[in-house]
Amino acid sequence: MKINKWKLRILFFVFTLITPIMNAQNTAELNNQQQSLVKISSLTAAGNIDELKTQLNKGLDEKLTINEIKEALVQLYAYCGFPRSLNAINAFKTVLEKRKSKGINDIEGKKIVVENNPPDKYEQGRKVLETLSKTPQSKPAPGFGEFAPRIDAFLKEHLFADIFVSDVLSFQQRELVTISALASISGVESQLQSHINIGKNTGITEEQLAQAADLIENTVNTTQANTIRKIIGKPLTPIIETDMMVRMAEIEVVPEYLEEYKKIVKENAEESIKKENGVITIFPMYQQENPTQIRIVEIYANKDAYNSHLQTSHFQHYKATTLKMIKTLKLVEMNAVDQEMMIEIFKKLR
């Protein structure tokens, strides 16, 4: 009887040790470094350099190494093109210079080796792709590889050989970078599907993919985030929210301030659309026959986005500097007759 009690105690002890580990494995979220890679990759693909600089700083603060970020930005040229990759690399260079001037010493990380000279580079890349996809890869690749052999060679010899064989980033990190970039670009759903499958082979879970979608919704937009959700079978986030705000501002400007007012309202609209995801549009116009009559179409994703907009420095500047310039102001709340058509008109909804 004593032996049985001891056995039960030992089993209970082991169970208490194993259970948290199992739960952690089943519910593991993207860690801070992985989240930074998602944001950096999506912003690079979207071409949002201002916000990218912010996330590059945060990534370094989260202890991503300099060379890990460099490798991610270099890899991204294969998925979103040289121009955006080079823009991101130049932005990263600027970020590092500013941090260094402030006395911040970031971690260099593993050495980046440029040379890659195997006996057969195509074969090297083919084997890497087989490892990632867990699927036999014929030579040439069927379809596109037979039709355009050079692109098949570039894919195997450069992307999956020269780039992917570098161990500065793991295969899992590289797939997270690729998935985040593809999810941020419209029209590449089939490639995204393939890399989500590959990402799962490297250990990326559906929960982590769903979390990546949430991050991309914030860095890019809802529609692009939904491309991941659709593939992994998660509920899609509605593009048009029920509390979306649409209004028309009817303004009469004091004639002597007209040109100055137009300059200030233009700057506020540009800053709002550029910096605030929740601002769908702020579109100022004036009547041809009576230029002092200004009309501004304002559309906000929801009431929270509108309230947030009111607190921004650019809106506060607009409000303070134009107060003396405005003779009359009337805000007219509007409802769209066809909300779905707004997706085509205002591409930011997508």
Short mmCIF file of C-alpha atoms in Angstrom, two decimals:
data_model
loop_
_atom_site.label_atom_id
_atom_site.label_comp_id
_atom_site.label_asym_id
_atom_site.label_seq_id
_atom_site.Cartn_x
_atom_site.Cartn_y
_atom_site.Cartn_z
CA MET A 1 0.00 0.00 0.00
CA LYS A 2 2.87 2.33 0.79
CA ILE A 3 4.46 1.58 -2.57
CA ASN A 4 1.24 2.47 -4.36
CA LYS A 5 1.02 5.77 -2.48
CA TRP A 6 4.60 6.62 -3.42
CA LYS A 7 3.90 5.72 -7.03
CA LEU A 8 0.88 8.01 -7.03
CA ARG A 9 2.91 10.82 -5.52
CA ILE A 10 5.66 10.43 -8.10
CA LEU A 11 3.14 10.34 -10.95
CA PHE A 12 1.43 13.43 -9.60
CA PHE A 13 4.78 15.21 -9.32
CA VAL A 14 5.74 14.31 -12.88
CA PHE A 15 2.33 15.37 -14.13
CA THR A 16 2.65 18.79 -12.46
CA LEU A 17 5.99 19.25 -14.20
CA ILE A 18 4.85 18.12 -17.65
CA THR A 19 1.44 19.83 -17.81
CA PRO A 20 2.72 23.44 -17.97
CA ILE A 21 5.21 22.43 -20.66
CA MET A 22 2.50 20.76 -22.75
CA ASN A 23 0.21 23.74 -22.33
CA ALA A 24 3.00 26.10 -23.30
CA GLN A 25 3.66 24.09 -26.44
CA ASN A 26 0.00 24.05 -27.41
CA THR A 27 -0.59 27.77 -26.75
CA ALA A 28 2.84 29.19 -27.64
CA GLU A 29 2.56 32.72 -29.02
CA LEU A 30 5.01 34.60 -31.16
CA ASN A 31 7.73 35.94 -28.92
CA ASN A 32 8.75 39.60 -29.03
CA GLN A 33 11.52 39.00 -31.54
CA GLN A 34 9.21 37.04 -33.85
CA GLN A 35 6.58 39.78 -33.61
CA SER A 36 9.22 42.31 -34.61
CA LEU A 37 10.17 40.23 -37.64
CA VAL A 38 6.50 40.13 -38.71
CA LYS A 39 6.14 43.91 -38.41
CA ILE A 40 9.45 44.70 -40.11
CA SER A 41 8.68 42.34 -43.00
CA SER A 42 5.12 43.55 -43.54
CA LEU A 43 6.10 47.23 -43.44
CA THR A 44 8.96 46.61 -45.87
CA ALA A 45 6.59 44.86 -48.28
CA ALA A 46 4.02 47.65 -47.90
CA GLY A 47 6.68 50.35 -48.41
CA ASN A 48 5.82 52.22 -45.20
CA ILE A 49 9.31 53.52 -44.39
CA ASP A 50 8.35 55.94 -41.59
CA GLU A 51 6.65 53.25 -39.52
CA LEU A 52 9.36 50.76 -40.50
CA LYS A 53 11.99 52.93 -38.82
CA THR A 54 9.95 52.82 -35.61
CA GLN A 55 9.68 49.03 -35.76
CA LEU A 56 13.37 48.63 -36.61
CA ASN A 57 14.18 50.50 -33.41
CA LYS A 58 11.77 48.33 -31.45
CA GLY A 59 13.20 45.17 -33.00
CA LEU A 60 16.69 46.13 -31.87
CA ASP A 61 15.32 46.94 -28.42
CA GLU A 62 13.83 43.43 -28.38
CA LYS A 63 17.37 42.08 -29.01
CA LEU A 64 17.04 41.14 -32.64
CA THR A 65 20.63 41.31 -33.83
CA ILE A 66 21.81 43.71 -36.52
CA ASN A 67 22.65 40.82 -38.82
CA GLU A 68 19.31 39.08 -38.28
CA ILE A 69 17.51 42.22 -39.45
CA LYS A 70 19.94 42.66 -42.35
CA GLU A 71 19.31 39.08 -43.47
CA ALA A 72 15.54 39.56 -43.29
CA LEU A 73 15.69 42.75 -45.38
CA VAL A 74 18.00 41.13 -47.94
CA GLN A 75 15.75 38.07 -48.22
CA LEU A 76 12.74 40.29 -48.81
CA TYR A 77 14.06 41.50 -52.17
CA ALA A 78 13.06 38.07 -53.52
CA TYR A 79 9.45 38.60 -52.41
CA CYS A 80 8.76 42.34 -52.72
CA GLY A 81 11.48 43.50 -55.12
CA PHE A 82 14.80 45.33 -54.97
CA PRO A 83 13.32 48.87 -54.60
CA ARG A 84 11.50 48.15 -51.33
CA SER A 85 14.29 45.96 -50.00
CA LEU A 86 16.88 48.66 -50.72
CA ASN A 87 14.66 51.37 -49.22
CA ALA A 88 14.31 49.29 -46.06
CA ILE A 89 18.05 48.60 -45.88
CA ASN A 90 18.81 52.32 -46.21
CA ALA A 91 16.25 53.06 -43.50
CA PHE A 92 17.92 50.49 -41.26
CA LYS A 93 21.32 52.09 -41.90
CA THR A 94 19.89 55.45 -40.80
CA VAL A 95 18.35 53.91 -37.67
CA LEU A 96 21.64 52.28 -36.68
CA GLU A 97 23.58 55.53 -37.20
CA LYS A 98 21.16 57.46 -34.98
CA ARG A 99 21.27 54.80 -32.27
CA LYS A 100 25.06 54.75 -32.35
CA SER A 101 25.17 58.56 -32.03
CA LYS A 102 23.08 58.17 -28.86
CA GLY A 103 25.55 55.66 -27.42
CA ILE A 104 23.37 52.59 -28.03
CA ASN A 105 25.46 49.52 -28.79
CA ASP A 106 23.33 46.94 -30.57
CA ILE A 107 24.25 43.26 -30.90
CA GLU A 108 26.00 42.45 -34.18
CA GLY A 109 25.02 38.75 -34.14
CA LYS A 110 26.30 35.88 -36.26
CA LYS A 111 28.68 36.79 -39.07
CA ILE A 112 27.07 37.07 -42.50
CA VAL A 113 28.99 34.96 -45.03
CA VAL A 114 28.50 36.11 -48.62
CA GLU A 115 30.39 33.33 -50.40
CA ASN A 116 28.54 30.13 -51.25
CA ASN A 117 30.41 27.75 -53.54
CA PRO A 118 28.97 24.20 -53.47
CA PRO A 119 29.76 21.79 -56.32
CA ASP A 120 26.19 22.13 -57.64
CA LYS A 121 24.30 25.20 -56.43
CA TYR A 122 21.02 24.20 -58.10
CA GLU A 123 21.15 20.86 -56.30
CA GLN A 124 21.89 22.62 -53.02
CA GLY A 125 18.82 24.86 -53.40
CA ARG A 126 16.66 21.96 -54.56
CA LYS A 127 17.51 19.99 -51.42
CA VAL A 128 16.80 22.99 -49.17
CA LEU A 129 13.38 23.37 -50.80
CA GLU A 130 12.72 19.65 -50.35
CA THR A 131 13.58 19.99 -46.66
CA LEU A 132 11.28 22.97 -46.26
CA SER A 133 8.35 21.65 -48.29
CA LYS A 134 8.75 17.97 -47.36
CA THR A 135 7.91 17.32 -51.02
CA PRO A 136 10.18 15.92 -53.78
CA GLN A 137 11.40 18.69 -56.10
CA SER A 138 11.97 17.69 -59.73
CA LYS A 139 14.44 19.34 -62.10
CA PRO A 140 13.23 21.54 -63.64
CA ALA A 141 10.20 22.54 -61.58
CA PRO A 142 7.04 21.49 -63.44
CA GLY A 143 5.08 24.26 -65.12
CA PHE A 144 6.90 27.56 -64.66
CA GLY A 145 10.32 25.87 -64.47
CA GLU A 146 9.81 24.10 -67.78
CA PHE A 147 8.41 27.25 -69.38
CA ALA A 148 11.11 29.62 -68.03
CA PRO A 149 14.18 27.62 -66.91
CA ARG A 150 16.10 30.73 -65.86
CA ILE A 151 13.57 31.65 -63.17
CA ASP A 152 13.75 28.08 -61.87
CA ALA A 153 17.54 28.40 -61.71
CA PHE A 154 17.32 31.74 -59.88
CA LEU A 155 14.81 30.29 -57.43
CA LYS A 156 16.92 27.25 -56.56
CA GLU A 157 20.46 28.62 -56.95
CA HIS A 158 20.00 32.04 -55.40
CA LEU A 159 16.95 32.14 -53.13
CA PHE A 160 17.04 28.63 -51.65
CA ALA A 161 20.82 28.24 -51.96
CA ASP A 162 22.66 31.55 -51.53
CA ILE A 163 20.09 33.15 -49.22
CA PHE A 164 18.44 30.32 -47.32
CA VAL A 165 21.64 28.39 -46.53
CA SER A 166 22.87 31.24 -44.34
CA ASP A 167 22.31 30.28 -40.69
CA VAL A 168 22.01 33.88 -39.48
CA LEU A 169 18.26 33.21 -39.56
CA SER A 170 16.67 29.83 -38.96
CA PHE A 171 14.32 28.30 -41.54
CA GLN A 172 11.43 29.12 -39.21
CA GLN A 173 12.46 32.79 -38.98
CA ARG A 174 12.87 32.97 -42.75
CA GLU A 175 9.41 31.55 -43.35
CA LEU A 176 7.91 33.98 -40.86
CA VAL A 177 9.56 36.80 -42.81
CA THR A 178 8.27 35.42 -46.13
CA ILE A 179 4.72 34.80 -44.90
CA SER A 180 4.51 38.30 -43.41
CA ALA A 181 5.68 39.89 -46.66
CA LEU A 182 3.39 37.86 -48.92
CA ALA A 183 0.41 38.52 -46.65
CA SER A 184 1.08 42.25 -47.06
CA ILE A 185 0.98 42.15 -50.88
CA SER A 186 -2.23 41.73 -52.87
CA GLY A 187 -2.53 39.12 -55.61
CA VAL A 188 -0.06 36.51 -54.27
CA GLU A 189 -2.44 34.26 -52.32
CA SER A 190 -1.23 31.04 -53.98
CA GLN A 191 2.38 31.74 -52.97
CA LEU A 192 1.20 32.68 -49.48
CA GLN A 193 -0.64 29.36 -49.23
CA SER A 194 2.55 27.48 -50.18
CA HIS A 195 4.68 29.30 -47.65
CA ILE A 196 2.11 28.90 -44.88
CA ASN A 197 2.37 25.14 -45.50
CA ILE A 198 6.16 25.37 -45.43
CA GLY A 199 5.99 27.54 -42.31
CA LYS A 200 3.99 24.85 -40.56
CA ASN A 201 6.70 22.36 -41.51
CA THR A 202 9.21 24.54 -39.66
CA GLY A 203 7.05 24.58 -36.53
CA ILE A 204 4.97 27.74 -36.98
CA THR A 205 1.53 27.03 -35.50
CA GLU A 206 -1.88 28.20 -36.68
CA GLU A 207 -2.19 30.21 -33.47
CA GLN A 208 1.04 32.01 -34.32
CA LEU A 209 -0.17 32.59 -37.89
CA ALA A 210 -3.39 34.07 -36.52
CA GLN A 211 -1.32 36.32 -34.28
CA ALA A 212 0.76 37.37 -37.30
CA ALA A 213 -2.49 38.27 -39.07
CA ASP A 214 -3.46 40.52 -36.16
CA LEU A 215 -0.09 42.27 -36.36
CA ILE A 216 -0.41 42.74 -40.14
CA GLU A 217 -3.88 44.21 -39.65
CA ASN A 218 -2.20 46.95 -37.61
CA THR A 219 0.83 47.46 -39.88
CA VAL A 220 -0.91 47.17 -43.27
CA ASN A 221 -4.70 46.73 -43.31
CA THR A 222 -7.55 44.37 -42.58
CA THR A 223 -7.94 42.89 -46.05
CA GLN A 224 -4.30 41.79 -46.23
CA ALA A 225 -4.51 40.30 -42.73
CA ASN A 226 -7.58 38.39 -43.85
CA THR A 227 -5.54 36.59 -46.52
CA ILE A 228 -3.85 34.62 -43.74
CA ARG A 229 -7.08 34.09 -41.81
CA LYS A 230 -8.83 32.71 -44.88
CA ILE A 231 -6.06 30.19 -45.60
CA ILE A 232 -5.88 28.87 -42.03
CA GLY A 233 -9.65 28.81 -41.59
CA LYS A 234 -9.97 31.56 -38.99
CA PRO A 235 -12.91 34.02 -38.95
CA LEU A 236 -12.37 37.03 -41.20
CA THR A 237 -12.43 40.50 -39.73
CA PRO A 238 -15.12 42.68 -41.38
CA ILE A 239 -13.52 45.34 -43.56
CA ILE A 240 -16.25 47.88 -42.99
CA GLU A 241 -17.11 48.22 -39.32
CA THR A 242 -20.64 48.91 -38.17
CA ASP A 243 -19.59 52.13 -36.45
CA MET A 244 -17.61 53.53 -39.39
CA MET A 245 -17.93 57.32 -39.46
CA VAL A 246 -18.63 59.26 -42.65
CA ARG A 247 -19.17 63.00 -42.52
CA MET A 248 -19.09 66.13 -44.64
CA ALA A 249 -17.53 69.26 -43.15
CA GLU A 250 -19.04 72.41 -44.66
CA ILE A 251 -16.70 75.33 -44.04
CA GLU A 252 -16.67 78.98 -45.07
CA VAL A 253 -13.22 80.55 -44.87
CA VAL A 254 -12.49 84.23 -44.32
CA PRO A 255 -11.34 85.37 -47.79
CA GLU A 256 -8.06 86.95 -46.66
CA TYR A 257 -6.95 83.61 -45.12
CA LEU A 258 -8.02 81.34 -48.02
CA GLU A 259 -4.60 80.41 -49.42
CA GLU A 260 -3.09 79.92 -45.98
CA TYR A 261 -6.06 77.78 -44.91
CA LYS A 262 -5.81 75.56 -48.02
CA LYS A 263 -2.15 74.90 -47.28
CA ILE A 264 -2.82 73.96 -43.65
CA VAL A 265 -5.85 71.74 -44.38
CA LYS A 266 -3.88 69.96 -47.12
CA GLU A 267 -1.01 69.23 -44.71
CA ASN A 268 -3.42 67.93 -42.04
CA ALA A 269 -5.12 65.61 -44.54
CA GLU A 270 -1.80 64.22 -45.78
CA GLU A 271 -0.46 63.59 -42.27
CA SER A 272 -3.71 61.99 -41.13
CA ILE A 273 -3.92 59.51 -44.01
CA LYS A 274 -0.21 58.72 -43.89
CA LYS A 275 0.13 58.19 -40.15
CA GLU A 276 -3.29 56.97 -38.97
CA ASN A 277 -4.54 53.54 -40.03
CA GLY A 278 -8.02 54.43 -38.85
CA VAL A 279 -8.32 57.45 -41.13
CA ILE A 280 -9.69 56.18 -44.44
CA THR A 281 -9.76 59.60 -46.04
CA ILE A 282 -9.80 63.31 -45.33
CA PHE A 283 -10.44 64.90 -48.72
CA PRO A 284 -10.68 68.72 -48.83
CA MET A 285 -12.35 70.47 -51.81
CA TYR A 286 -13.58 73.97 -52.65
CA GLN A 287 -16.39 75.26 -54.85
CA GLN A 288 -15.17 76.46 -58.24
CA GLU A 289 -17.52 79.44 -58.30
CA ASN A 290 -16.97 80.31 -54.64
CA PRO A 291 -13.53 79.15 -53.43
CA THR A 292 -14.09 80.24 -49.83
CA GLN A 293 -16.70 77.48 -49.56
CA ILE A 294 -14.69 74.43 -48.47
CA ARG A 295 -16.06 70.88 -48.26
CA ILE A 296 -14.16 68.06 -46.58
CA VAL A 297 -15.16 64.39 -46.95
CA GLU A 298 -14.05 62.57 -43.78
CA ILE A 299 -14.20 58.80 -43.35
CA TYR A 300 -12.93 57.01 -40.23
CA ALA A 301 -12.77 53.26 -39.72
CA ASN A 302 -14.71 53.60 -36.45
CA LYS A 303 -15.45 56.02 -33.64
CA ASP A 304 -12.27 55.07 -31.78
CA ALA A 305 -10.23 56.02 -34.86
CA TYR A 306 -12.02 59.37 -34.97
CA ASN A 307 -11.45 60.05 -31.28
CA SER A 308 -7.80 59.09 -31.68
CA HIS A 309 -7.50 61.45 -34.65
CA LEU A 310 -8.72 64.35 -32.52
CA GLN A 311 -5.77 63.84 -30.14
CA THR A 312 -3.04 63.84 -32.80
CA SER A 313 -0.53 66.67 -32.97
CA HIS A 314 -1.30 67.39 -36.64
CA PHE A 315 -5.02 67.79 -35.96
CA GLN A 316 -4.38 69.93 -32.89
CA HIS A 317 -2.10 72.13 -35.02
CA TYR A 318 -4.79 72.39 -37.71
CA LYS A 319 -7.43 73.29 -35.14
CA ALA A 320 -5.33 75.93 -33.37
CA THR A 321 -3.97 77.65 -36.48
CA THR A 322 -7.20 77.79 -38.49
CA LEU A 323 -9.55 78.92 -35.73
CA LYS A 324 -9.36 82.58 -36.81
CA MET A 325 -9.63 81.62 -40.50
CA ILE A 326 -13.00 79.84 -40.33
CA LYS A 327 -16.12 81.98 -40.61
CA THR A 328 -18.66 79.12 -40.34
CA LEU A 329 -18.44 75.38 -39.75
CA LYS A 330 -21.12 72.71 -40.07
CA LEU A 331 -20.47 68.96 -39.62
CA VAL A 332 -23.00 66.76 -41.45
CA GLU A 333 -23.07 63.07 -40.51
CA MET A 334 -23.55 60.82 -43.57
CA ASN A 335 -24.40 57.19 -44.37
CA ALA A 336 -23.18 55.39 -47.49
CA VAL A 337 -25.85 54.07 -49.85
CA ASP A 338 -23.48 51.28 -50.94
CA GLN A 339 -20.78 50.57 -48.38
CA GLU A 340 -19.18 47.79 -50.41
CA MET A 341 -18.48 50.20 -53.28
CA MET A 342 -16.36 52.25 -50.88
CA ILE A 343 -13.79 49.42 -50.93
CA GLU A 344 -13.16 50.17 -54.61
CA ILE A 345 -13.16 53.94 -54.15
CA PHE A 346 -10.95 54.12 -51.09
CA LYS A 347 -8.20 51.55 -51.51
CA LYS A 348 -7.07 51.96 -47.91
CA LEU A 349 -10.12 49.94 -46.89
CA ARG A 350 -8.45 47.00 -48.64
#
